[in-house]
Coordinates of C-alpha atoms and ligand atoms in Angstrom, one line a residue:
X1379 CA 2.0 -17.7 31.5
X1380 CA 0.7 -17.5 28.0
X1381 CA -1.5 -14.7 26.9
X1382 CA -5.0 -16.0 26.3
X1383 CA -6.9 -13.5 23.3
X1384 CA -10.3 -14.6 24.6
X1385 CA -12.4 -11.3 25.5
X1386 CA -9.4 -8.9 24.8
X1387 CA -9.8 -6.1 23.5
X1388 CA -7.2 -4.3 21.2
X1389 CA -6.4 -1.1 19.8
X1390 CA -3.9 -0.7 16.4
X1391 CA -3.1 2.5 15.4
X1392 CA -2.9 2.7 11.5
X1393 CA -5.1 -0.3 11.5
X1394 CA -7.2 0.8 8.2
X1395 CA -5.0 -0.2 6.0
X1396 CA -1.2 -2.5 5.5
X1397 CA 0.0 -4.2 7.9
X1398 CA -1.9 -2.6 10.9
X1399 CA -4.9 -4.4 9.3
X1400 CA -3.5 -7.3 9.0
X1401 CA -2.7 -7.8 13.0
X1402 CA -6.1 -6.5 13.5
X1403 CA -7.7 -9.0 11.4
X1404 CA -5.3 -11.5 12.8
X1405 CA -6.2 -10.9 16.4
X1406 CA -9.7 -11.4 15.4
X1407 CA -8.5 -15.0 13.9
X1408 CA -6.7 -15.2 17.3
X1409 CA -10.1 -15.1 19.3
X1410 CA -9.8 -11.4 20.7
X1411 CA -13.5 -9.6 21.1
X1412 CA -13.2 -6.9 19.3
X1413 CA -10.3 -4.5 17.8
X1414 CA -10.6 -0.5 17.1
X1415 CA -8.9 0.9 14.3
X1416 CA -7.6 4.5 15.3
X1417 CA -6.6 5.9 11.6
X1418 CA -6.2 9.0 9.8
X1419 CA -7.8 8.0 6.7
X1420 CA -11.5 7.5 7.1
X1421 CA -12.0 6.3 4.1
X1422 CA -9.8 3.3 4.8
X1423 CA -11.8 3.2 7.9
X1424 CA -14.9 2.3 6.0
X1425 CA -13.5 0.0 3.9
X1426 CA -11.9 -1.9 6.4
X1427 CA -14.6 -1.8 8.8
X1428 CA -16.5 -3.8 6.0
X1429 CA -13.9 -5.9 5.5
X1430 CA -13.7 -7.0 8.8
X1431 CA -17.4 -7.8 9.1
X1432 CA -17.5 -9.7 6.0
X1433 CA -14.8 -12.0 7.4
X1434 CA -15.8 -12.2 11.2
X1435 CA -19.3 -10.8 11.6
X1436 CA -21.4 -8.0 13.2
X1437 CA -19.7 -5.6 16.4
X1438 CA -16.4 -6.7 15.7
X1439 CA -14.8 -3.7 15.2
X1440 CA -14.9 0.4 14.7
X1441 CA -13.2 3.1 13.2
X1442 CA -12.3 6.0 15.6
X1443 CA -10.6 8.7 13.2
X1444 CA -7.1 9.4 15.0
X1445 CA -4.1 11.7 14.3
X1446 CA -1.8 9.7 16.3
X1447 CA 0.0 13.2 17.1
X1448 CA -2.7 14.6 18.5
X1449 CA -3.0 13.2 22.1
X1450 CA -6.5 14.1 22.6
X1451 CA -7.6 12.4 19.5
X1452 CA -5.8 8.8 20.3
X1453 CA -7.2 9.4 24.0
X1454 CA -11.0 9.7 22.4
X1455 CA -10.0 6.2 20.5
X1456 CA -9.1 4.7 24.0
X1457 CA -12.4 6.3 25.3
X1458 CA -14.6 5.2 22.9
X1459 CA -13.4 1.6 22.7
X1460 CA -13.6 1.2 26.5
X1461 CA -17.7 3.0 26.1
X1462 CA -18.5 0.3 23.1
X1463 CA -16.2 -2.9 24.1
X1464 CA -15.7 -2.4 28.2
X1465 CA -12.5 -3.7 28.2
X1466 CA -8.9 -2.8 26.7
X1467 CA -5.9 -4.8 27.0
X1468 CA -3.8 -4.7 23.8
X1469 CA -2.3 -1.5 21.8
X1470 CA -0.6 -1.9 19.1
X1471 CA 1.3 1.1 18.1
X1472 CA 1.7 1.2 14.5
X1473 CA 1.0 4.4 12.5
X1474 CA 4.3 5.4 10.7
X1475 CA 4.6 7.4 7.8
X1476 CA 8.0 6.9 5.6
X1477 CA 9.1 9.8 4.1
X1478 CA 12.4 11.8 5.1
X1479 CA 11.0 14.8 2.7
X1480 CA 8.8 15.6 5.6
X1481 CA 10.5 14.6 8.0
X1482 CA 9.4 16.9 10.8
X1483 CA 5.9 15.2 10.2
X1484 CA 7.6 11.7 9.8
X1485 CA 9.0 12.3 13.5
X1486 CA 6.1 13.8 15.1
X1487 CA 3.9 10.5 13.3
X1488 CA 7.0 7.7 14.5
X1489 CA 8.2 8.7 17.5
X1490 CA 5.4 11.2 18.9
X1491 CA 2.8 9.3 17.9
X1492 CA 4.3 6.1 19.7
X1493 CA 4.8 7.7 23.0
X1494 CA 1.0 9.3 22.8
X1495 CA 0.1 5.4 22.8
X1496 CA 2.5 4.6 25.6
X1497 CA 1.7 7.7 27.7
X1498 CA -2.2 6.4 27.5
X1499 CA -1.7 2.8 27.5
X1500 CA 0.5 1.8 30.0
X1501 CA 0.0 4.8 32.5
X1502 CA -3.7 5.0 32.0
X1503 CA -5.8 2.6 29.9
X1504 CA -4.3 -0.8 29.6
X1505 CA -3.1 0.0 33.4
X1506 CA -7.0 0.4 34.2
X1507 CA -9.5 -1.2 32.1
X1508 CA -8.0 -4.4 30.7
X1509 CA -10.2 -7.5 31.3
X1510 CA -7.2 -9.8 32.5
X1511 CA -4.2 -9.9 34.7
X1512 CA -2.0 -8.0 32.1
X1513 CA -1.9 -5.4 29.2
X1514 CA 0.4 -5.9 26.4
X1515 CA 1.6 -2.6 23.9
X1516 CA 3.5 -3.9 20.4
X1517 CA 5.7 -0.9 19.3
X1518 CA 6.0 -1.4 15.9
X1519 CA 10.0 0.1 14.9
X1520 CA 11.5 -1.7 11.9
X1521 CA 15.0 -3.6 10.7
X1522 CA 15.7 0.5 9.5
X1523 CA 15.6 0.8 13.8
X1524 CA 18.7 -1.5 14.1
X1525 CA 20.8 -1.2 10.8
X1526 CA 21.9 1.5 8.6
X1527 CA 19.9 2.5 5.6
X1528 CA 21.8 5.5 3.6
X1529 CA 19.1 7.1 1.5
X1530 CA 16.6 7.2 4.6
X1531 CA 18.3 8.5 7.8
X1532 CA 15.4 10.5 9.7
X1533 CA 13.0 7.6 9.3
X1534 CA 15.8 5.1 10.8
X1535 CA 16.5 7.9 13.6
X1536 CA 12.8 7.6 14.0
X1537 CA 12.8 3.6 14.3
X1538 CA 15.8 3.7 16.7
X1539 CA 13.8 6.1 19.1
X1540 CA 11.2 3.2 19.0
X1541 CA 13.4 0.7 20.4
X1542 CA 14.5 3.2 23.3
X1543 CA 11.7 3.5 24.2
X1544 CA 10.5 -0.3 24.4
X1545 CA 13.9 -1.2 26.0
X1546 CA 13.2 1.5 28.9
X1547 CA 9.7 1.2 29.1
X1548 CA 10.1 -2.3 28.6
X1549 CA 12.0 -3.0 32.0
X1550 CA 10.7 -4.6 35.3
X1551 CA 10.4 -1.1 37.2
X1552 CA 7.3 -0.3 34.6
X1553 CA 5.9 -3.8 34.6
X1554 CA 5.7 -4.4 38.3
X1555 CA 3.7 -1.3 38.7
X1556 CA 1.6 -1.4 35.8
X1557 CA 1.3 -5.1 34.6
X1558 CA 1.8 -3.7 31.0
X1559 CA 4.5 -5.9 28.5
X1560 CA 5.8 -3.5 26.3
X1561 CA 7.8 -5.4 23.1
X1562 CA 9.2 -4.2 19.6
X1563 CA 8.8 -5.5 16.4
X1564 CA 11.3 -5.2 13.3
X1565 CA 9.7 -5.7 10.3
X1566 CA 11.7 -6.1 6.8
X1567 CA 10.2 -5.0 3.6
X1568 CA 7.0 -5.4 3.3
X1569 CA 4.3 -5.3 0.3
X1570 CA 2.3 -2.3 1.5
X1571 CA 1.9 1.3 0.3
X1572 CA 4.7 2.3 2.6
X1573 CA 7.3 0.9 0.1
X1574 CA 5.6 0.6 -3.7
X1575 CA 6.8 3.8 -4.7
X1576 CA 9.7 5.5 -2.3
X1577 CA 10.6 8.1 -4.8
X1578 CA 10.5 11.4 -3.7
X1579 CA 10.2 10.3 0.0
X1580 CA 13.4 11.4 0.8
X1581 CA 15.9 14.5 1.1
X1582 CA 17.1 15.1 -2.7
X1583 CA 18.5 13.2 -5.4
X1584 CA 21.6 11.9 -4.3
X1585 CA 19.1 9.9 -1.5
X1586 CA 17.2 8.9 -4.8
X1587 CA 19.7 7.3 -5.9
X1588 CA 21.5 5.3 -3.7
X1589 CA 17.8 4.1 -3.0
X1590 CA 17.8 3.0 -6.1
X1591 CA 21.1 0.9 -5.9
X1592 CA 19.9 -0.3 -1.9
X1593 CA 16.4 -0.9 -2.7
X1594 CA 15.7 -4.1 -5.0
X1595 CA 18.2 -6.4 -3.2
X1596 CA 16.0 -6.8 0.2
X1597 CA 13.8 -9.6 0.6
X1598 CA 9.8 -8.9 0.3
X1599 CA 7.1 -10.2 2.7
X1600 CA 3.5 -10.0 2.3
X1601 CA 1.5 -8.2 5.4
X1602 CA -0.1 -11.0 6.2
X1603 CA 3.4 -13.3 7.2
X1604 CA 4.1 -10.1 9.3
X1605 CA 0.9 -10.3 11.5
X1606 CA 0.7 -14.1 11.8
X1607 CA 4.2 -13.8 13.7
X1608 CA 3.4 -10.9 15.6
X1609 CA 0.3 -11.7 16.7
X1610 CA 1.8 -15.4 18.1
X1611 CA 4.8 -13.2 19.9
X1612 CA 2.0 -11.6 22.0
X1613 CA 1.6 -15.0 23.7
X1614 CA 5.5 -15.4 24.6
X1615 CA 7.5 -12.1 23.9
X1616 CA 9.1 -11.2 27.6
X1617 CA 8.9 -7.4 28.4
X1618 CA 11.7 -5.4 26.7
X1619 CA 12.2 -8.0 24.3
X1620 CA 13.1 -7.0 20.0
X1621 CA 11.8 -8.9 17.0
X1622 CA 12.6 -8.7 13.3
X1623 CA 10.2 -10.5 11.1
X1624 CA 11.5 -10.7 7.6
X1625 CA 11.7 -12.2 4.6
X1626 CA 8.9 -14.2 5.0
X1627 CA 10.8 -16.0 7.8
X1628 CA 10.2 -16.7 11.3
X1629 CA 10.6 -14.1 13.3
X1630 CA 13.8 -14.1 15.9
X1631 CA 14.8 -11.8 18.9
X1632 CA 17.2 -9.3 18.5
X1633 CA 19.1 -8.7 21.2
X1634 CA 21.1 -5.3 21.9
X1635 CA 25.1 -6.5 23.2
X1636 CA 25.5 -5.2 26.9
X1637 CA 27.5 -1.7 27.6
X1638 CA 31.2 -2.7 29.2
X1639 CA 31.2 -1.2 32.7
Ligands
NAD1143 N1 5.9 -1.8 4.9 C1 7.2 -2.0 5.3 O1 8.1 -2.5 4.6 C2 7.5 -1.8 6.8 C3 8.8 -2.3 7.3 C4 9.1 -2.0 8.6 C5 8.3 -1.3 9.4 N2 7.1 -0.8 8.9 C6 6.3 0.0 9.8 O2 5.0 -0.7 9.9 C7 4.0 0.3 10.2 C8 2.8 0.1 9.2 O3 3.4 0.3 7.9 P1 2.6 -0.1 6.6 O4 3.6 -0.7 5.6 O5 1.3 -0.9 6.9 O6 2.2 1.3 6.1 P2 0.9 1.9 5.2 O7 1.3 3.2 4.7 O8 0.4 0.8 4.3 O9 -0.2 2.1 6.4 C9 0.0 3.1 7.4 C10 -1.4 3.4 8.0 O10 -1.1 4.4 9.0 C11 -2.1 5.4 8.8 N3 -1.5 6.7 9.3 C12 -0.6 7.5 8.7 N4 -0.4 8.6 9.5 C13 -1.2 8.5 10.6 C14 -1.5 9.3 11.7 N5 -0.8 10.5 11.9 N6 -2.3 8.8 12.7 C15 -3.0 7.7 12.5 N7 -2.8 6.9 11.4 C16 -1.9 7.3 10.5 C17 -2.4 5.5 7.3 O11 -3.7 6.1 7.1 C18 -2.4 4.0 7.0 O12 -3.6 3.3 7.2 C19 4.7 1.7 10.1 O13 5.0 2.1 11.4 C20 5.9 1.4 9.3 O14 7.0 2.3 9.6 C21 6.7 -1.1 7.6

């Protein structure tokens, strides 16, 4: 059955600003009610909040400001969008932060951070107050969660764990009690702030520079290409399922070989 956005409700993490405001903005294209933005930065907050009202209107959307680490924090987002909208029925997580330097905070952002949103999506919220017969959660990993990139290990460890945890979380067992589709996305590079100027963001020099050599030869996408796909893989993607989105392309399952037993 396709998923129908009319009345949904969804929540993006790191939806202020890049890409996260693009699928929220895209939803809203889509037909969805209303979308909360759970962000760090309030200041993108605002600006985006404005944004979206100039595009689609009044009581569209809010800002609830969100460490994703902090589980109480992304639970109050969950709270107050159910007290303002009713209804919740689609998280998307996508707060990441790309920078081996700090990498403890890089892991506790990527991989913490995504299984706050699971913890209170599928076992509580989407499980609960979703306005249809199912919930869907978008774990947002990247093409660094299924290939090598030398100069940026920790964050590709950190896109890796996103993909285990979709795959397990993603299987009937969860569904069947919980009615919650749990799918990843891959995205290549794309034109945010999370890749216009890398240097630094990683464990020394040597990193620096084989970033430097690896860098410039990847395609570039612009957000926007990014959410269109994603947003249309809400309607189809089957639980468990991985998607890489890049180059501007359309975006095409990636599928994990099966272990020889
Ligand atoms: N841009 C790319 O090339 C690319 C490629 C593959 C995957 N991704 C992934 O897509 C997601 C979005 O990336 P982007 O390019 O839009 O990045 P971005 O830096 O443009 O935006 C990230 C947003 O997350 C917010 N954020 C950061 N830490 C947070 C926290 N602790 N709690 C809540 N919000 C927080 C920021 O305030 C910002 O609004 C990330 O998970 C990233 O790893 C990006």
């Amino acid at each position: 059955m396709v998923f129908d956005f009319t009345d949904k409700v969804a929540l993006v993490t790191g939806g202020a600003s890049g890409i996260g405001l693009r699928y929220a903005k895209e939803l809203l294209r889509n037909g969805v009610k209303a979308v909360t933005l759970a962000d760090i930065d309030p200041q993108f907050g605002q600006k985006a909040l404005k944004d979206i009202e100039e595009e689609f209107g009044p009581k569209k959307a809010i800002f609830v400001k969100t460490d994703v680490t902090d589980i109480r924090q992304f639970e109050d987002a969950f709270k107050k969008t159910v007290e303002t909208f009713k209804n919740v029925d689609i998280l998307f997580n996508n707060a990441g932060v790309l920078n081996d330097a700090i990498w403890e905070k890089e892991i506790a952002i990527n991989v913490n951070g995504t299984i706050n949103g699971v913890l209170l999506g599928l076992e509580n919220y989407l499980k609960q107050y979703r306005q249809g017969s199912e919930g869907v959660i978008v774990n947002i990993s990247s093409i660094a969660g299924i290939s090598p990139f030398a100069f940026i290990p920790i964050y590709c460890a950190t896109k890796a764990a996103v993909i285990g945890l979709t795959t397990s979380w993603g299987t009937p067992e969860h569904y069947q009690r919980t009615k919650v589709r749990v799918f990843a996305i891959c995205p290549g590079v794309t034109t945010t702030p999370l890749i216009s100027d890398m240097s630094g963001r990683n464990l020394g020099p040597e990193y620096e520079t084989i970033m430097i050599r690896n860098v410039d030869t990847m395609p570039l996408q612009p957000p926007e290409h990014v959410a269109k796909e994603v947003v249309s893989l809400i309607k189809t993607a089957d639980n468990g399922t991985i998607w890489v989105v890049e180059g501007g392309k359309p975006g095409y399952q990636f599928v994990i070989p099966e272990r020889r037993l």
